[in-house]
Coordinates of C-alpha atoms and ligand atoms in Angstrom, one line a residue:
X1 CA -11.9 5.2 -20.0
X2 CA -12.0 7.6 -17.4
X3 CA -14.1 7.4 -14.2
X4 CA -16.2 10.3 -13.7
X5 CA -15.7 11.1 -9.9
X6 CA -17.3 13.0 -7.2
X7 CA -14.7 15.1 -5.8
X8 CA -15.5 17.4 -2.7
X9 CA -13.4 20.7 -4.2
X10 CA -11.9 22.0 -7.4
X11 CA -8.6 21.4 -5.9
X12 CA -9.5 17.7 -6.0
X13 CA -10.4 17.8 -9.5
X14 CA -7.2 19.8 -10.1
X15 CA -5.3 16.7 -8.3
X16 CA -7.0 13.7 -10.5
X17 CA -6.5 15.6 -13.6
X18 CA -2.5 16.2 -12.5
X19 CA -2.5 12.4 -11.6
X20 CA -3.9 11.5 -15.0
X21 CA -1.0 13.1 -16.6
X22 CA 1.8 11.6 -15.2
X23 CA 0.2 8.5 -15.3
X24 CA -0.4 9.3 -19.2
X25 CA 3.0 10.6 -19.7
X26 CA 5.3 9.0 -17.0
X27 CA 4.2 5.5 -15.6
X28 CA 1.9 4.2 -18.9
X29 CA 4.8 4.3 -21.3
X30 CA 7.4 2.5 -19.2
X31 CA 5.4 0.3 -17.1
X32 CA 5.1 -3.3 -19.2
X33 CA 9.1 -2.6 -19.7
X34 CA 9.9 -2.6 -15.9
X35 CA 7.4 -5.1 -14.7
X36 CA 8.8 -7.7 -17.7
X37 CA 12.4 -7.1 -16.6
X38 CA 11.8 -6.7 -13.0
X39 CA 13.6 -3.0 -12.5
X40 CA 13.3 -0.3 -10.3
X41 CA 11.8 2.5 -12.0
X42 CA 14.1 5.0 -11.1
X43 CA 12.8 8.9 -11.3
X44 CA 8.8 8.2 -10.8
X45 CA 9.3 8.6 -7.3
X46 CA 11.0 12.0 -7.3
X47 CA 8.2 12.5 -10.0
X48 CA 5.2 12.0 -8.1
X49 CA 6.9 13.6 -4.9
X50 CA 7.9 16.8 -7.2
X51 CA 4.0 16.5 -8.1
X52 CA 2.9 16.7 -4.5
X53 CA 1.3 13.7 -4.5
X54 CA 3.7 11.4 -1.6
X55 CA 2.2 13.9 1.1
X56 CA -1.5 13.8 0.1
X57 CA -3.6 13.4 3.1
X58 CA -0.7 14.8 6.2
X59 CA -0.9 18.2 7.7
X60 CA 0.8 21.1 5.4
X61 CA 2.7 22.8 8.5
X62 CA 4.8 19.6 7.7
X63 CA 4.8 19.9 4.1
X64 CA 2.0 17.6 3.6
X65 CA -1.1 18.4 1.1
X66 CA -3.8 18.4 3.9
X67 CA -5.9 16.7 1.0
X68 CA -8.8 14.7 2.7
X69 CA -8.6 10.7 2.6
X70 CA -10.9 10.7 0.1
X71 CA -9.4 13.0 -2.5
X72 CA -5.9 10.9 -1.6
X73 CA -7.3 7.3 -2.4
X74 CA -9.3 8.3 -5.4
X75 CA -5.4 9.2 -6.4
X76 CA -4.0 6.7 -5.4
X77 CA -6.3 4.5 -7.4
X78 CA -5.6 6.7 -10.9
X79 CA -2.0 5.5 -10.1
X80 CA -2.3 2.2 -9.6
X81 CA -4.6 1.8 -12.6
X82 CA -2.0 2.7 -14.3
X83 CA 1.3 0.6 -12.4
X84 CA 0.1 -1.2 -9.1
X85 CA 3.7 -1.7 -8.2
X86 CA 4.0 2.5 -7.5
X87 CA 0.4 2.5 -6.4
X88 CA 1.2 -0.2 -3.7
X89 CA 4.4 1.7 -2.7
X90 CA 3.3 4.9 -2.8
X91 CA 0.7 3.2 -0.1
X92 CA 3.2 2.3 2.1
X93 CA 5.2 5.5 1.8
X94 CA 2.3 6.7 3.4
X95 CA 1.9 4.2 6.2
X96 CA 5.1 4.5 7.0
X97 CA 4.3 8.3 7.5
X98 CA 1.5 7.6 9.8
X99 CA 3.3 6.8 12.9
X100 CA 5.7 9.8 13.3
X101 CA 2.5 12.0 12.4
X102 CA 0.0 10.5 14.8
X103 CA 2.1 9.5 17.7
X104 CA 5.5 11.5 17.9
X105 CA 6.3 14.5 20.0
X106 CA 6.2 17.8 18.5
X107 CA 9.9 18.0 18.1
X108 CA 10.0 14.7 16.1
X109 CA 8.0 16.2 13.4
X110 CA 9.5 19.4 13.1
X111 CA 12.4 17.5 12.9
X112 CA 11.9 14.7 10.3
X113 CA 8.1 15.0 8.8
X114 CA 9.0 17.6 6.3
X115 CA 11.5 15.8 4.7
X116 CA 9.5 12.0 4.6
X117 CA 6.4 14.5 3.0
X118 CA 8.1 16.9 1.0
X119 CA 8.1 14.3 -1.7
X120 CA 12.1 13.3 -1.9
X121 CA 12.5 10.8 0.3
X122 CA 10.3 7.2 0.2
X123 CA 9.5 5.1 3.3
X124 CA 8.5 1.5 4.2
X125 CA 7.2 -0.1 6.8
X126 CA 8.7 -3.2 8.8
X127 CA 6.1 -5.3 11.0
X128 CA 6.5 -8.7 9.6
X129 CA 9.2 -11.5 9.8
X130 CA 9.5 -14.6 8.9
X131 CA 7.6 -16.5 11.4
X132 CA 5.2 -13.2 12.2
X133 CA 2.9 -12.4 9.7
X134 CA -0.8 -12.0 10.5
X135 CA 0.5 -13.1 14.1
X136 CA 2.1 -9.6 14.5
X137 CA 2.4 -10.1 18.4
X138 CA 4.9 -12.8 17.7
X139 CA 7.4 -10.8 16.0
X140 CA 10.8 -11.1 17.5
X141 CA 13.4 -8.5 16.8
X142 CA 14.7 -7.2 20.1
X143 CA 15.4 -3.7 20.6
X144 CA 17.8 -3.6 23.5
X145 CA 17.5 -0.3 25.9
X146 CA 21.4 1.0 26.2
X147 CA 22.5 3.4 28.4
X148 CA 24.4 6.6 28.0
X149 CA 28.0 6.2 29.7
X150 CA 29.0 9.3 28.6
X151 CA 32.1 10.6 26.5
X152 CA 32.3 9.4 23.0
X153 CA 29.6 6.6 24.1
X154 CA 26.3 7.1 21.2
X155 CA 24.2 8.1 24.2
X156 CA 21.0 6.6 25.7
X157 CA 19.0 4.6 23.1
X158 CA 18.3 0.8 21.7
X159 CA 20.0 -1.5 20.1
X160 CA 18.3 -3.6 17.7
X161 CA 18.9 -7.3 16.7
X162 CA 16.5 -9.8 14.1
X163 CA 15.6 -10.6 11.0
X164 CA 12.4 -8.4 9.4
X165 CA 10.6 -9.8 6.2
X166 CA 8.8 -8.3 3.2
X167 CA 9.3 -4.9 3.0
X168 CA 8.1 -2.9 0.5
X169 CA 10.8 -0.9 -1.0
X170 CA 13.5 -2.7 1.3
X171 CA 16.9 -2.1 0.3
X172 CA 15.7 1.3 -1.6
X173 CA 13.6 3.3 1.2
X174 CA 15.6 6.1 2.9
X175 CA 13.4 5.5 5.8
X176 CA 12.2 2.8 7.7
X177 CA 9.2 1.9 10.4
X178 CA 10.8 -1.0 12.3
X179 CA 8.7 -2.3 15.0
X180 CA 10.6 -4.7 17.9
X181 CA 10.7 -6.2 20.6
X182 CA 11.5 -3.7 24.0
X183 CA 9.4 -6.4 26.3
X184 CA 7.5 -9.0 26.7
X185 CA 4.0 -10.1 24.9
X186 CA 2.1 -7.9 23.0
X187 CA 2.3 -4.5 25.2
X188 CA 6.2 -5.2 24.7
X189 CA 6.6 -3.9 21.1
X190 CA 8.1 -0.4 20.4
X191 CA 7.7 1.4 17.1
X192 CA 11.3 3.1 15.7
X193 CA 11.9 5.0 13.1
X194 CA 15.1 4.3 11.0
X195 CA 17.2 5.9 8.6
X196 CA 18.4 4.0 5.2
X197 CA 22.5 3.7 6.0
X198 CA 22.3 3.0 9.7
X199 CA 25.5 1.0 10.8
X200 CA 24.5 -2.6 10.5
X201 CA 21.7 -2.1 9.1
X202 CA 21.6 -4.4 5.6
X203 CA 19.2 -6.4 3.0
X204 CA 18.4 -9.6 1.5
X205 CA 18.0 -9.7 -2.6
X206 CA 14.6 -8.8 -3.9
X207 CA 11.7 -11.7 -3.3
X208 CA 11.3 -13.6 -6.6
X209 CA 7.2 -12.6 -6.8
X210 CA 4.6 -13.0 -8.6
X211 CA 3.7 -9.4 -9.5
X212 CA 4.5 -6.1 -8.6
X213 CA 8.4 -7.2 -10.2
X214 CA 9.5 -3.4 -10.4
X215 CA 9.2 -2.7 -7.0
X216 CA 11.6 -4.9 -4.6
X217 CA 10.3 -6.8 -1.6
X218 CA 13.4 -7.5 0.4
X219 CA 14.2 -8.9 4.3
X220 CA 16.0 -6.6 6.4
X221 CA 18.7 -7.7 9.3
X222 CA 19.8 -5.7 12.3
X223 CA 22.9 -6.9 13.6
X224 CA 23.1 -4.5 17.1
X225 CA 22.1 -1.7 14.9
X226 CA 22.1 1.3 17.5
X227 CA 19.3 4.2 17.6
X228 CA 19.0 7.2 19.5
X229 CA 16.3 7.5 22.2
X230 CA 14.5 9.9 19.7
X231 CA 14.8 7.9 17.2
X232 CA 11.9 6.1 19.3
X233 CA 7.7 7.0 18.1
X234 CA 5.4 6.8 20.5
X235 CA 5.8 5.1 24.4
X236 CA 7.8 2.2 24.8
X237 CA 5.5 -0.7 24.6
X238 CA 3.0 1.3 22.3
X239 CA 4.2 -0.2 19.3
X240 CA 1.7 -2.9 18.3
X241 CA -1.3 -0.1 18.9
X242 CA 0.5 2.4 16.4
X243 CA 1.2 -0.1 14.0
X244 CA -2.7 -1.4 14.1
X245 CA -3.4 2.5 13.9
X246 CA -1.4 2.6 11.0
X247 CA -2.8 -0.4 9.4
X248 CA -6.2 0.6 9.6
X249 CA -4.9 3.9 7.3
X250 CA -2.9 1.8 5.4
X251 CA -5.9 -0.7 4.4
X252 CA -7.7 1.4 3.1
X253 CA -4.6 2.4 0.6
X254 CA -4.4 -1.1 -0.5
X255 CA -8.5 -1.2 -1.2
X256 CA -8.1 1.8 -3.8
X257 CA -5.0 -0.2 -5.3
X258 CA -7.0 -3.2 -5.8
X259 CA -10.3 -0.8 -7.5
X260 CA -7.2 0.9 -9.8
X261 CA -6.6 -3.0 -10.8
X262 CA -9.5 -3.8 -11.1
X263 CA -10.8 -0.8 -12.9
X264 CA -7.6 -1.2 -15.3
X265 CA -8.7 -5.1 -15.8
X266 CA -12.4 -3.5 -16.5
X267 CA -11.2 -1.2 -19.2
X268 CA -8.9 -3.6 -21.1
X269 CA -12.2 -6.3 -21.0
X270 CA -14.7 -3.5 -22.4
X271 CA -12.4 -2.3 -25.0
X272 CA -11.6 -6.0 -26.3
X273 CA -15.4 -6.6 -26.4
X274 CA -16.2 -3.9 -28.4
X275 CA -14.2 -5.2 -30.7
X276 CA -13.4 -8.7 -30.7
X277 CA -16.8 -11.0 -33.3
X278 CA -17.6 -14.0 -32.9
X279 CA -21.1 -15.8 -34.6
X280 CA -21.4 -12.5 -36.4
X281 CA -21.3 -10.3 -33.9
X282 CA -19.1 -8.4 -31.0
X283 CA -18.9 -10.8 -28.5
X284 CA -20.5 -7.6 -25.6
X285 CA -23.4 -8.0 -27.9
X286 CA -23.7 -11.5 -26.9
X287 CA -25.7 -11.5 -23.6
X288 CA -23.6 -14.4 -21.9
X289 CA -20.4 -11.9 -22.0
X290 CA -22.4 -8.6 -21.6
X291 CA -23.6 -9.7 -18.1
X292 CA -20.0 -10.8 -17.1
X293 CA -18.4 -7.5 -17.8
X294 CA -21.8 -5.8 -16.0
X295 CA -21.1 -8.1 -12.9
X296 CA -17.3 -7.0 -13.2
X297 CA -18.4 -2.8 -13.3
X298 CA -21.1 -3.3 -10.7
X299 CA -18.1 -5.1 -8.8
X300 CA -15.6 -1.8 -9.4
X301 CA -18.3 0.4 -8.8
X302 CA -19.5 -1.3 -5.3
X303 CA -15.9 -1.7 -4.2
X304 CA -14.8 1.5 -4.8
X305 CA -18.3 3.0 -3.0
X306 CA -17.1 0.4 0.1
X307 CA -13.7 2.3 0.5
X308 CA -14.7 5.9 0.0
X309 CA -17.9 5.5 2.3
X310 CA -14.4 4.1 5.2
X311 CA -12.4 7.6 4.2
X312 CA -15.4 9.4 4.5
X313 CA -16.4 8.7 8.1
X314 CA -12.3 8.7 8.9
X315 CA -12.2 12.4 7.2
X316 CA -14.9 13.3 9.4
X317 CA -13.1 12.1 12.2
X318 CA -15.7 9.1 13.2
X319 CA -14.1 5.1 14.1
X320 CA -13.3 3.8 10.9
X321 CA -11.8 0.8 11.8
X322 CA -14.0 -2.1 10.6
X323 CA -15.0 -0.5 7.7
X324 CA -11.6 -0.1 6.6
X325 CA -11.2 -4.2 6.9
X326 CA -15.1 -4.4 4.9
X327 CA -13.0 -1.8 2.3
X328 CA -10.2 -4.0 2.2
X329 CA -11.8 -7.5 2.3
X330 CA -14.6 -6.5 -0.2
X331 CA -12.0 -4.5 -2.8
X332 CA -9.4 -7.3 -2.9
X333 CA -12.2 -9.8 -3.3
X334 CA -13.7 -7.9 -6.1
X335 CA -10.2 -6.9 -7.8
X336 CA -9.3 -11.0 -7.6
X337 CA -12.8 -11.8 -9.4
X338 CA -12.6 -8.9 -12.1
X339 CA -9.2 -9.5 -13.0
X340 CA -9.6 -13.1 -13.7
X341 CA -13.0 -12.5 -15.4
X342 CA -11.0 -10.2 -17.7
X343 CA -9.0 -13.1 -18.6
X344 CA -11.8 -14.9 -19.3
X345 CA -13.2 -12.2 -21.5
X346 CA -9.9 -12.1 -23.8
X347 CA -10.2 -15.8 -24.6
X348 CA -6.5 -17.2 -25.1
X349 CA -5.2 -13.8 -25.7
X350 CA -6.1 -12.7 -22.2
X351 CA -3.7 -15.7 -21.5
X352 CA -0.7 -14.5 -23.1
X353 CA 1.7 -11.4 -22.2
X354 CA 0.8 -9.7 -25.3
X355 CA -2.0 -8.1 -23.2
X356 CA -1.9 -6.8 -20.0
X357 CA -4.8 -8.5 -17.6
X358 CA -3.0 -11.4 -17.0
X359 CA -0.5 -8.8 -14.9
X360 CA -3.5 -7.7 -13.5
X361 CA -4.9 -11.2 -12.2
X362 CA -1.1 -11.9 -10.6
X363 CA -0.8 -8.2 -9.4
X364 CA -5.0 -8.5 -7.8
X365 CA -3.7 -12.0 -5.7
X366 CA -1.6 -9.9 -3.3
X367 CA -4.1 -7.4 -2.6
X368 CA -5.9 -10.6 -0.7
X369 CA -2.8 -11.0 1.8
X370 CA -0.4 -7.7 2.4
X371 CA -1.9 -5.5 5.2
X372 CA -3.7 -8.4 7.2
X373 CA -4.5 -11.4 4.9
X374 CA -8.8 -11.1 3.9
X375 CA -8.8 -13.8 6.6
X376 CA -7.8 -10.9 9.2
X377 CA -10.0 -8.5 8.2
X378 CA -12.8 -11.3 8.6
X379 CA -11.4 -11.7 12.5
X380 CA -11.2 -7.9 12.8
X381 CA -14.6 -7.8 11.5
X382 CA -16.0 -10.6 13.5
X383 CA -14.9 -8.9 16.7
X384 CA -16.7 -5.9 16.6
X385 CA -20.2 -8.3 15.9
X386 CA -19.7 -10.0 19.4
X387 CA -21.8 -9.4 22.2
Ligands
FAD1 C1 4.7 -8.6 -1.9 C2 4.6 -8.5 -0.4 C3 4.8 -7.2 0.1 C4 4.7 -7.1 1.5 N1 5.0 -5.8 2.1 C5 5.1 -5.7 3.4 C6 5.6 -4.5 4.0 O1 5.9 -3.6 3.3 N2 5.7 -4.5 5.3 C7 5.4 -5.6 6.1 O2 5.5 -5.4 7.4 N3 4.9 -6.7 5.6 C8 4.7 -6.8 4.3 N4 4.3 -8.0 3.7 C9 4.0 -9.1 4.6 C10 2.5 -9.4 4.6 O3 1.8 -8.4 5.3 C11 2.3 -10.8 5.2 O4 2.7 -11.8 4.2 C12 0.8 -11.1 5.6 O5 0.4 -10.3 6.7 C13 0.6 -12.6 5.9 O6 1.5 -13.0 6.8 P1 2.3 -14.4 6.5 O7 2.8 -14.4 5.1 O8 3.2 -14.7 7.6 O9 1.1 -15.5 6.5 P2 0.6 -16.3 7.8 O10 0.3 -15.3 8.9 O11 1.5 -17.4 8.1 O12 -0.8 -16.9 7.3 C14 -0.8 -18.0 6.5 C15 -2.3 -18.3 6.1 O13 -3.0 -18.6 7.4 C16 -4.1 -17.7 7.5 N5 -4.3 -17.3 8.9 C17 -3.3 -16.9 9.8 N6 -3.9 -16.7 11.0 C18 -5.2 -16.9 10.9 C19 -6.4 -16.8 11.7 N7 -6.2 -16.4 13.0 N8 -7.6 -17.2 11.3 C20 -7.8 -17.6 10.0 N9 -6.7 -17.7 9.1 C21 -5.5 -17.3 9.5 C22 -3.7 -16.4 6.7 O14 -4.9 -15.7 6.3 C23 -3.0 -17.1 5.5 O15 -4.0 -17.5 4.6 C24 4.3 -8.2 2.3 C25 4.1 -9.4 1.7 C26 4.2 -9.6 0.4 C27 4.0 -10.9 -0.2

């Protein structure tokens, strides 16, 4: 069932109706396929880039769509109704934008932005490691400043040694945001921006997960890999503030991936109700289930009013910042409640692999922890109520 959305232009509509398509057409048919075997869905990428839709909400003097937040998650939802794995990564394609588009210099966007918007080239971001998760100021890959000692020497720049972990897209991205370590303690961190093939630059195999199979989560090691001074976002030691800028955008992403679950779970549940009898009847006709599946829409309905009311002040250029962790906290929450519920309302069948909510449930339980676990948004939260 489709949602009936309030768009702010024709252009949107035009958008959601495009995006409905290739979901239809592209990802719907191929999607249990890839997430059973656990492939890389080669081509929907180029796809939705081809489509416009990997450049959504960034400037269009860069190639971008210039398409308010809004307009972009409500997209991003239709696709990850559809396939959360692409929703999720199409996310982080656009997080991974965010940094060279808010903080570089004019000449860093003119000279790569076009090419990370124009839709044939994917990016991912790479804040974690191993022992730095939600602890982001802990992270300890060190980008070393080298000098330029002229000749054939590279020139000025960093090199860069550590381990990063759990990167969306690793191994596959042409592009990565690596944040490290240029100093000490939190206002030591510089933000980079890396190109897939760097010289010693290399992967671990795909994460063994519990959803989101088609899309690989990989570490990344940096054995003295050397950038360019330009090759730098932002001041040195700005790196943690641009990746918390980032994060706040990128939040919001993952909240309209969780209501496209969610509203996905939804569907399925209403559908089977209709026609599923029990006593004599359908079982929506028997109260008991009919209030579930209303608590699950008023759940969809209220989560997906949570992140638009976030885009909505950031479109209009107001602090968004705790709203976009109430966004993400609330539509996680509610994605992790409907999805299970939809379980429920299948029975035993909901159970099985024959249908497709129990890849919702495992694809809603990440929703809770990438991009600041739901614990983080409650300390990001928390902060702004003290006195
Ligand atoms: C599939 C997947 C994809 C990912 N993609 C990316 C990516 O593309 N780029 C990237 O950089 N990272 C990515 N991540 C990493 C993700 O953001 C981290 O896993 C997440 O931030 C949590 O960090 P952690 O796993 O180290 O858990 P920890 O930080 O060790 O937390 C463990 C538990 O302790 C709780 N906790 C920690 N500190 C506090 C506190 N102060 N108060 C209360 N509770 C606390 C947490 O909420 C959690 O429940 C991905 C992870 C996964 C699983």
């Amino acid at each position: 069932m489709s949602v009936e959305r309030l768009l702010p232009s024709a252009e949107a509509h035009d958008l959601i109706d495009l995006t409905r398509e290739i979901a239809d057409k592209v990802l719907a048919p191929i999607v249990d396929e890839h997430e059973k075997n656990e492939t890389y869905p080669d081509g929907v990428f180029a796809t939705l880039g081809q489509a416009g839709l990997l450049g959504l909400p960034y400037p269009q003097e860069f190639g971008g769509g210039e398409q308010p937040y809004e307009v972009y998650l409500q997209v991003l939802e239709e696709i990850a109704a559809r396939w959360a794995a692409v929703g999720v990564a199409v996310s982080v394609h656009s997080l991974a934008c965010h940094p060279l588009n808010a903080f570089g210099t004019d000449e860093q966007k003119a000279q790569w932005l076009p090419e990370m918007l124009g839709g044939t080239t994917i990016g991912a971001y790479s804040l974690s490691e191993p022992q730095a998760g939600s602890d982001a100021a802990a992270l300890a890959c060190r980008a070393v400043a080298v000098e330029d000692l002229g000749g054939a020497d590279d020139g000025a720049g960093y090199r860069v040694t550590g381990t990063k972990a759990w990167i969306t897209h690793g191994g596959i991205a042409d592009f990565y945001n690596l944040f490290a370590r240029t100093g000490e303690g939190s206002q030591g961190i510089s933000c980079f921006l890396v190109p897939a093939g760097t010289d010693g630059l290399s992967f671990g195999k795909p994460e063994e997960k519990m959803g989101l199979a088609a899309v690989p989560t990989t570490a990344a090691y940096y054995d003295k890999v050397f950038l360019p001074e330009q090759r730098r976002i932002g001041k040195e030691g700005q790196g943690l503030q641009i990746a918390f800028s980032a994060l706040d955008s990128g939040r919001l992403g993952i909240a309209a991936v969780a209501v496209g679950i969610a509203q996905a779970a939804l569907d399925e549940a209403v559908a089977y109700a209709n026609e599923r009898t029990t006593f004599g009847r359908k079982i929506v006709d028997h109260q008991g289930l009919g209030f579930l599946l209303a608590d699950m829409a008023a759940a969809v309905d209220s989560a997906r009013a949570t992140y638009l009311d976030a885009a909505r002040r950031r479109d209009a250029g107001m602090a968004y910042s705790r709203q976009a962790s109430t966004a993400k906290l609330i539509a996680t929450d509610a994605a992790m409640k409907v999805t299970t519920d939809a379980v429920q309302v299948l029975g035993g069948y909901g159970y099985t692999r024959d249908f497709r909510v129990e890849r919702y449930m495992r694809e809603a339980k990440i929703t809770q922890i990438f991009e600041g676990t739901n614990q983080i948004q409650r300390l990001v939260i928390s902060r702004t109520l003290r006195r």
